XYZ file of C-alpha atoms in Angstrom:
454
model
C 11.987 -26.229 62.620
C 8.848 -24.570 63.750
C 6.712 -22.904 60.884
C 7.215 -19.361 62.871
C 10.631 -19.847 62.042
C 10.202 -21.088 58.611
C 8.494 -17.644 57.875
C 11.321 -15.448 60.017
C 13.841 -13.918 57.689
C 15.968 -15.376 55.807
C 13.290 -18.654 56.714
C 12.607 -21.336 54.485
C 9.437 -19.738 53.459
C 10.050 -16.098 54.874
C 11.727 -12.851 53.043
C 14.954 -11.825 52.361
C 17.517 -11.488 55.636
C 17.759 -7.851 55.224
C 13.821 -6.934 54.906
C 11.440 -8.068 57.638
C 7.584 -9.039 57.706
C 4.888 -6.668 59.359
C 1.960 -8.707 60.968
C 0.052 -9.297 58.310
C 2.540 -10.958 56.239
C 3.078 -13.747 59.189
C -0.446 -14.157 58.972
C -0.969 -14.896 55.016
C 2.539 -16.535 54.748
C 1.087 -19.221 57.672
C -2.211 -19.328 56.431
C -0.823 -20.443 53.059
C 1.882 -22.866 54.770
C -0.934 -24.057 56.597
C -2.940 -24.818 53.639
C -0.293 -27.132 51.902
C -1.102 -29.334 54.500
C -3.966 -31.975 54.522
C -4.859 -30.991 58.312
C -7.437 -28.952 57.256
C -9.207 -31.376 54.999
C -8.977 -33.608 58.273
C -10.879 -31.294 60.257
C -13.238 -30.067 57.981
C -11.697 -26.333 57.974
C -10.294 -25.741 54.311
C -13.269 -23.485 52.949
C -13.322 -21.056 56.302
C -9.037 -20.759 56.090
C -9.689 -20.243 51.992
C -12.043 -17.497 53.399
C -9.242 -16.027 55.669
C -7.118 -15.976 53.173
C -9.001 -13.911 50.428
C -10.046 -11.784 53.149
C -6.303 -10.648 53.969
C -4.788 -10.598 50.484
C -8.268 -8.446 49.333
C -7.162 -5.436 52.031
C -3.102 -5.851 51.123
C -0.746 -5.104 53.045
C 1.338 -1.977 54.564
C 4.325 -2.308 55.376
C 7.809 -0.005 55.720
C 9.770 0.546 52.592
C 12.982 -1.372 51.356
C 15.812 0.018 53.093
C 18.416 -2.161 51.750
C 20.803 -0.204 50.252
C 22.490 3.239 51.450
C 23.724 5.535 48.019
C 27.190 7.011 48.441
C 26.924 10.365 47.952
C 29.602 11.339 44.901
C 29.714 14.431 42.157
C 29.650 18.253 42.675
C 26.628 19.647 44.473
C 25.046 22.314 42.238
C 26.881 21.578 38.410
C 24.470 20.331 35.445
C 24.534 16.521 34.654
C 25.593 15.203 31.816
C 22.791 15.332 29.201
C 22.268 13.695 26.142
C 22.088 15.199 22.793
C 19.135 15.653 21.003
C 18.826 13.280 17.557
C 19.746 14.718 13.879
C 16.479 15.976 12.363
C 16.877 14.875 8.782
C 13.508 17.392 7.961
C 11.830 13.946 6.675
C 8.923 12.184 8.374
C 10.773 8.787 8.346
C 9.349 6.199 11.330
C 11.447 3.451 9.588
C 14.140 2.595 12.953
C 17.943 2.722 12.349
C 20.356 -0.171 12.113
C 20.824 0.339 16.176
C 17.228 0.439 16.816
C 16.077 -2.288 14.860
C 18.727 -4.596 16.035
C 17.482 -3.595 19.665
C 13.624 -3.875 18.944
C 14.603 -7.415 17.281
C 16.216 -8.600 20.481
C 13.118 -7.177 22.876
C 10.626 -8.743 20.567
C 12.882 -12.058 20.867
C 12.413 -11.717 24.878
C 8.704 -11.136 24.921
C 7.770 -13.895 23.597
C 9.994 -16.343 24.411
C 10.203 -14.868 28.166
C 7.552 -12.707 29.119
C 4.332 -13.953 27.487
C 4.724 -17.584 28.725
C 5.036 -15.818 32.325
C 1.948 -13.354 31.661
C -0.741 -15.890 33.221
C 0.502 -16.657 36.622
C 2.544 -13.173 36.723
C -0.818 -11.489 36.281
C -2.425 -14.091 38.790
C 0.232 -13.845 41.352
C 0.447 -9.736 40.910
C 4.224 -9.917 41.228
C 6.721 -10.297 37.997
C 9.039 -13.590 37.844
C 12.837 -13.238 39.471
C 13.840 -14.913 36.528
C 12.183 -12.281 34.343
C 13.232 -9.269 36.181
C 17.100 -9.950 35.654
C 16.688 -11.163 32.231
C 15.566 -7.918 31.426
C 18.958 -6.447 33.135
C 21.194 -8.859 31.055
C 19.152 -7.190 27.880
C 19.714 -3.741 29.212
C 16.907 -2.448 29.564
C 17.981 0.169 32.682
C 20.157 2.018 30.875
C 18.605 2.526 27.524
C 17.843 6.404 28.661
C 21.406 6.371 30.465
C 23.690 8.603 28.631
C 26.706 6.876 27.571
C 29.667 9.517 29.264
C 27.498 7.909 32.643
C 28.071 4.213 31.193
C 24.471 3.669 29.432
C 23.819 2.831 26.158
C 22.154 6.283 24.847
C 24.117 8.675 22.629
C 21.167 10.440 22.044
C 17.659 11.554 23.928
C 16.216 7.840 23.891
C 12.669 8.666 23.714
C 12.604 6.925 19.923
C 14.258 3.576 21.281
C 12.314 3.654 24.352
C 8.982 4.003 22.855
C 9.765 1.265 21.026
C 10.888 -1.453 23.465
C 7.783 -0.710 25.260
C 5.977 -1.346 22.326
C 7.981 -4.870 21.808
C 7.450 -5.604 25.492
C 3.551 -5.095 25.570
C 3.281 -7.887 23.480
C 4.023 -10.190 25.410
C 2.262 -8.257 28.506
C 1.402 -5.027 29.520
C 2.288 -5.553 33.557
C 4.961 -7.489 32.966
C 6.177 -4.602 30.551
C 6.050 -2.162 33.064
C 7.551 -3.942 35.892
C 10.635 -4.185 33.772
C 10.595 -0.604 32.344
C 9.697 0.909 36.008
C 13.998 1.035 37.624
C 15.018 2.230 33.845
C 12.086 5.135 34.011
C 13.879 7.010 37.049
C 17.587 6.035 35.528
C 16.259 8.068 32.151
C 14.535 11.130 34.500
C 17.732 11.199 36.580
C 19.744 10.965 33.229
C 17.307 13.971 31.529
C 17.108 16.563 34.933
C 19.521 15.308 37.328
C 22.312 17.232 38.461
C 26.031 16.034 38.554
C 25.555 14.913 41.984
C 22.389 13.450 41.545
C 23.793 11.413 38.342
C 26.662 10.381 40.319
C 25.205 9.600 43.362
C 22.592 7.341 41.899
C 22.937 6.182 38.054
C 26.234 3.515 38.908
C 23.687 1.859 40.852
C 21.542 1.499 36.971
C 24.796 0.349 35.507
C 26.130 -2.048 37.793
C 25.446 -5.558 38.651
C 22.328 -5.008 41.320
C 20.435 -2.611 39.305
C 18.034 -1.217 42.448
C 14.329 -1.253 42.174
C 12.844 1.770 41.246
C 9.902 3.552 40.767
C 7.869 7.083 39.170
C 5.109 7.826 41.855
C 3.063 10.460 40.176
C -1.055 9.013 40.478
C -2.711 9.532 43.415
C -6.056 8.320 44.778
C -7.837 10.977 44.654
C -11.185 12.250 42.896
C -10.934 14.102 39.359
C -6.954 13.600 39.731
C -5.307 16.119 38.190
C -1.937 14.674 37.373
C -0.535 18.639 37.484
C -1.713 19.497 40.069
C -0.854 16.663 43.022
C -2.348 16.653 46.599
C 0.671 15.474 47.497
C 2.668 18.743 49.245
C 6.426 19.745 49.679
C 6.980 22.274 52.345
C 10.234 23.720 52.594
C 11.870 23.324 55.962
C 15.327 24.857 57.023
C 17.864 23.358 54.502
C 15.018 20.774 52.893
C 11.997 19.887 52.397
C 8.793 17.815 54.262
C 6.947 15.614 52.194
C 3.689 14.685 52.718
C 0.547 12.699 50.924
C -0.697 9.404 49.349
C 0.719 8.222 45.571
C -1.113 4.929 43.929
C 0.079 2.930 41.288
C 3.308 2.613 42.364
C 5.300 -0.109 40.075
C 6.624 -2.569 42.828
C 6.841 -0.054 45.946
C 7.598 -2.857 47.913
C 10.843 -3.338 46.092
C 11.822 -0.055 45.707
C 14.999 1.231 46.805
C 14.651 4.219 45.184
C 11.712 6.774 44.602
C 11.070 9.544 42.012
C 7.399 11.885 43.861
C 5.808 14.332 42.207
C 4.661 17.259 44.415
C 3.389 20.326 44.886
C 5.551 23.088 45.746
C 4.737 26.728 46.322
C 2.070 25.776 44.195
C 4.107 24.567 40.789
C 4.565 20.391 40.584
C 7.902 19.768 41.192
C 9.450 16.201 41.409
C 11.833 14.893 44.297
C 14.267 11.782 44.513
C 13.478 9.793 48.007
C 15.913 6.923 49.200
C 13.182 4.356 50.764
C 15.320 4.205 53.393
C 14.096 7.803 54.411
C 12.114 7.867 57.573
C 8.298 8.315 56.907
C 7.738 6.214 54.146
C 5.491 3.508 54.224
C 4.085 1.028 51.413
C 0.337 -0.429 50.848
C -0.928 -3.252 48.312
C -2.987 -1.604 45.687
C -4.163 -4.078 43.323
C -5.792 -3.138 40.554
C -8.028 -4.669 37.763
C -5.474 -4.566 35.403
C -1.341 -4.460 35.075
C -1.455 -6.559 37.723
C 2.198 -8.332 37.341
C 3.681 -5.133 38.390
C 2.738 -5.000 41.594
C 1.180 -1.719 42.048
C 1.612 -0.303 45.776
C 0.459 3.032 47.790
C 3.336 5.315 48.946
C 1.873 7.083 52.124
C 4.331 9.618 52.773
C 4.161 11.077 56.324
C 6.222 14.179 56.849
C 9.176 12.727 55.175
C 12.305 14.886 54.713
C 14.537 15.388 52.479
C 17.371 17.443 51.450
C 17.306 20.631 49.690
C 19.607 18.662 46.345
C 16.476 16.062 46.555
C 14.876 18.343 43.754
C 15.335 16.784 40.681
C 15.244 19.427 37.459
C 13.246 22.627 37.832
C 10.923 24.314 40.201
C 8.857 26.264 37.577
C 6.665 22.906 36.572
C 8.442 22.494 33.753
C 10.356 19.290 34.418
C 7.445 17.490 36.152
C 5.275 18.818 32.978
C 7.683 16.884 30.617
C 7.770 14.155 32.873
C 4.060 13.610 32.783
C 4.272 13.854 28.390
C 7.319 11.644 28.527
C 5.255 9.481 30.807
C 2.248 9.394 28.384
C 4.390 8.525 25.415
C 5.503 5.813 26.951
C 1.832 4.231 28.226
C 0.691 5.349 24.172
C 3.495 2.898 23.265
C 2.415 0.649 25.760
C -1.056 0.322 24.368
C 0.267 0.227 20.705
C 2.285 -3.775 21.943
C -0.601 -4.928 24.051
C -3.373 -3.802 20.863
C -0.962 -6.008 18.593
C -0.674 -8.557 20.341
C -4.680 -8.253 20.503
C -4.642 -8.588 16.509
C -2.119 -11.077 16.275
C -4.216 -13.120 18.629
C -7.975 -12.630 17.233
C -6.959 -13.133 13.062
C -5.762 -16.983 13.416
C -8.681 -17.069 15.685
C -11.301 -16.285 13.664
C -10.323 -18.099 10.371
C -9.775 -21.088 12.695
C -13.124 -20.970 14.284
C -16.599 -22.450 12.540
C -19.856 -21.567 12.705
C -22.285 -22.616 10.812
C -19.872 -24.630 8.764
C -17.351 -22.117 7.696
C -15.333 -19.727 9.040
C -16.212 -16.818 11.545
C -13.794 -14.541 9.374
C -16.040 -15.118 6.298
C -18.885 -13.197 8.113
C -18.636 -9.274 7.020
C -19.110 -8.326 10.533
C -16.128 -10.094 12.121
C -13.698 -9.502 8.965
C -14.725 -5.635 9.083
C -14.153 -5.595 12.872
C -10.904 -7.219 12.904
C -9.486 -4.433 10.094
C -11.221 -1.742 11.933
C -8.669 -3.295 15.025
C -5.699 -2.919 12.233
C -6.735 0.759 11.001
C -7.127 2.274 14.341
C -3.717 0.504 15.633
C -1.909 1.791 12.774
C -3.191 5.476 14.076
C -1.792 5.080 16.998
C 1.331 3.883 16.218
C 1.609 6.935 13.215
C 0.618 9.609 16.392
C 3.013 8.056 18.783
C 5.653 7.578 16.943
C 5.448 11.135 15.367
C 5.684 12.214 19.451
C 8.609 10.256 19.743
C 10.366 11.441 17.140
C 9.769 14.841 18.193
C 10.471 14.322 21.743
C 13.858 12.914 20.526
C 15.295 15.977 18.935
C 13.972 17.756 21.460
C 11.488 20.118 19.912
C 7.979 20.503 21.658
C 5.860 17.561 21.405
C 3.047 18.601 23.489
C 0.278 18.630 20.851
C 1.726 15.434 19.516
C 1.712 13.772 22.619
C -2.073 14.452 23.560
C -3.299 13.663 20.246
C -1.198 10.174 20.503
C -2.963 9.680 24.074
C -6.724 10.497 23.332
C -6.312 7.969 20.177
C -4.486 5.515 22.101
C -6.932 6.244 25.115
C -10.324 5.943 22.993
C -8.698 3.423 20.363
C -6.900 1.116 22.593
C -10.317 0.440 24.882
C -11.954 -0.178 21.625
C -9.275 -2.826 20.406
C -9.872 -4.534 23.575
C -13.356 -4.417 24.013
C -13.462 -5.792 19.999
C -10.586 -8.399 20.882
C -13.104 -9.776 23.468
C -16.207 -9.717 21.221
C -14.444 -11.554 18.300
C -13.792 -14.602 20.464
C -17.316 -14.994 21.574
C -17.234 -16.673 25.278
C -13.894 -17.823 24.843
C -13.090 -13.875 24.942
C -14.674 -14.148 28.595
C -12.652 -16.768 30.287
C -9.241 -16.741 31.121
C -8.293 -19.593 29.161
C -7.161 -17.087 26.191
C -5.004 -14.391 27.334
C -7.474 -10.973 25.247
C -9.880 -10.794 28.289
C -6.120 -9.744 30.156
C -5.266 -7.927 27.588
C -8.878 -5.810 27.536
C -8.441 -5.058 31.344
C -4.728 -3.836 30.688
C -5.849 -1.455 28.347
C -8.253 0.136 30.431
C -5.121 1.657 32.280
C -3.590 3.670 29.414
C -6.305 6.480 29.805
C -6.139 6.573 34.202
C -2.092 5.727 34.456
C 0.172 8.693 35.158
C 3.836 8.296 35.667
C 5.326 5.220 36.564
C 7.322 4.395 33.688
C 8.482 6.933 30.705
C 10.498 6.812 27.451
């Protein structure tokens, strides 16, 4: 078989039947069969096709979105969605996690270590989460944690608790790897919070069923001094609809993505808008980034894309997109709390372990006062965050909660990994131990907007 056909569809070495591969991809996917081959050893051309290579992968690629799947329209046009019920307020500052909760946390903590962090080095490498991984984390439900039950989820009541923390459990065994799992459950929760009845049953059996979709929360954008509430990105209104049109970065797997939750400006109040990837004017671009890399983080360039006038999802005032972005924040806090423990769990063997000077580093004031400065600080955020949470959950307003939980988990979390890397010396440097991943992860909790929420 020729190696063009190798790398058609459906090819040995190609993409699924029903996607298809714009130039580019031909090029890297042969330039990589090509170098599995001792032919260029032979002819002395293995360091110019290594050159090639880098050269392509560095700009990404752009190609059209997934359009897999067509959602069967279902439910009555204009009638509320089912929403869940806010949690009992017992009046007592309790963070201790019911019998449901705990048993859930237990079973996510079980997965990210036994699952995700032995997949966190090559995941992070490759910037694209494990098969494997992805539908583990279906068979554990994590899609429908934010699904009300009535709509065949799990929740009973607003899941913002439970969510924040499985993210936590997650982030400890990777922060990218986190997210690319929590990205399709993200929109099933916002459709599950806002959506209407059509919108729930148009889209959430999709969540529930066998082939959960890929999904993804595009609110960043790559733009100067982004301000997350007030996007570039524009909605126009347009007979019965809407046009759609701007750039959104840090896209969890846009590539994959079957289904598409954009934040946008409308009349001048952020509003946000369900779009199919199958709609016409929708294209996706690599965007790499420095850290979070295992969840493949794409451009969506939308170019006059339209959609219908039910694509709205909640509220035109701001208001839904406002609680969106908060929701969203929680969850990156909770993000930052995992990957910071896993930071401490890593650097407090190390240091009693390693010797200098014929004892151990941990007997030095200056790295025993550094690592407890790591526990204090982490123990702040998690108090903050989880006080959100709780809040968010019985659905009273969490907006001072939330920023005070992101500035410490913003200022804290950078500190934790910039301290994670110190305490291991050189060894913090190389990519031998997994903190120098963790300290570029962490940098995202302060830039991140959107893409995943609790």
């Amino acid at each position: 078989m020729s190696l063009i056909s190798n790398l058609k569809p459906g090819g040995k070495h190609g993409v699924p039947s029903s996607e298809s591969r714009d130039p580019i991809g031909y090029l890297v996917a042969g330039l990589n069969r090509l170098a599995q081959t001792d032919l260029l050893d032979k002819v002395r051309l293995r360091k110019p096709a290594e050159q090639a290579v880098f050269s392509v992968t560095r700009t990404g690629f752009k190609t059209m979105t997934n359009a897999s799947r067509t959602f069967a329209k279902a439910g009555k046009k204009g009638q509320p969605g089912t929403r869940p019920t806010a949690a009992a307020a017992s009046g007592v500052f309790d963070l201790t996690p019911g019998e449901d909760e705990q048993m859930l946390v237990d079973v996510v903590n079980e997965f990210a270590e036994e699952v995700v962090r032995p997949a966190a080095f090559e995941a992070d490498k490759a910037c694209s989460a494990p098969d494997d991984l992805l539908k583990a984390s279906l068979e554990i439900g994590l899609p429908i944690l934010g699904v009300p039950e009535s709509l065949g989820g799990v929740s009973e009541e607003r899941s913002a608790m439970a969510g924040t923390l499985v993210a936590e459990a997650l982030a400890k065994g990777d922060m990218g790897l986190a997210v690319a799992t929590l990205a399709p459950g993200s929109v099933a929760t916002a459709i599950g919070l806002w959506g209407t009845d059509a919108q729930q049953q148009t889209y959430l059996p999709a969540f529930t069923g066998d082939e959960v979709p890929a999904a993804a929360l595009a609110l960043n954008e790559p733009t100067v001094l982004f301000d997350v509430l007030s996007p570039s990105t524009t909605a126009t209104k347009s007979g019965d609809g809407y046009v759609l049109n701007g750039t959104k970065s840090l896209v969890a797997r846009g590539d994959h993505a079957e289904l598409f939750i954009v934040g946008a400006s409308l009349d001048g109040k952020p509003v946000l808008f369900l779009v199919e990837s199958s709609t016409e004017g929708l294209s996706v671009e690599g965007d790499p980034a420095m850290g979070v890399r295992a969840a493949s983080m794409t451009k969506l360039v939308l170019e006059d894309v339209k959609v219908p006038a039910d694509a709205v999802l909640g509220e035109t005032d701001g208001s839904t997109y406002t609680e969106c972005v908060r929701l969203s924040r929680l969850a990156w806090c909770a993000l930052a709390i995992g990957t910071g423990q896993a930071v401490l769990d890593y650097v407090t063997p190390y240091v009693k372990e390693r010797e200098a000077f014929g004892e151990p580093i941990a007997n030095r004031q200056s790295v025993a006062f550094m690592v407890a400065n790591i526990a204090i600080e982490l123990q702040g955020m998690r108090l903050l965050t989880y006080r959100a949470a709780s809040r968010a959950a019985a659905g009273k307003d969490f907006s001072r909660e939330v920023a005070l939980a992101r500035k410490a988990c913003t200022d804290k979390g950078m500190q934790i990994g910039l301290d994670g890397v110190q305490l291991l010396g050189g060894h913090g440097f190389v990519k031998e131990h997994p903190v120098e991943r963790w300290y570029r992860d962490l940098r995202a909790i302060g830039i991140m907007e959107g893409t995943v929420l609790v």
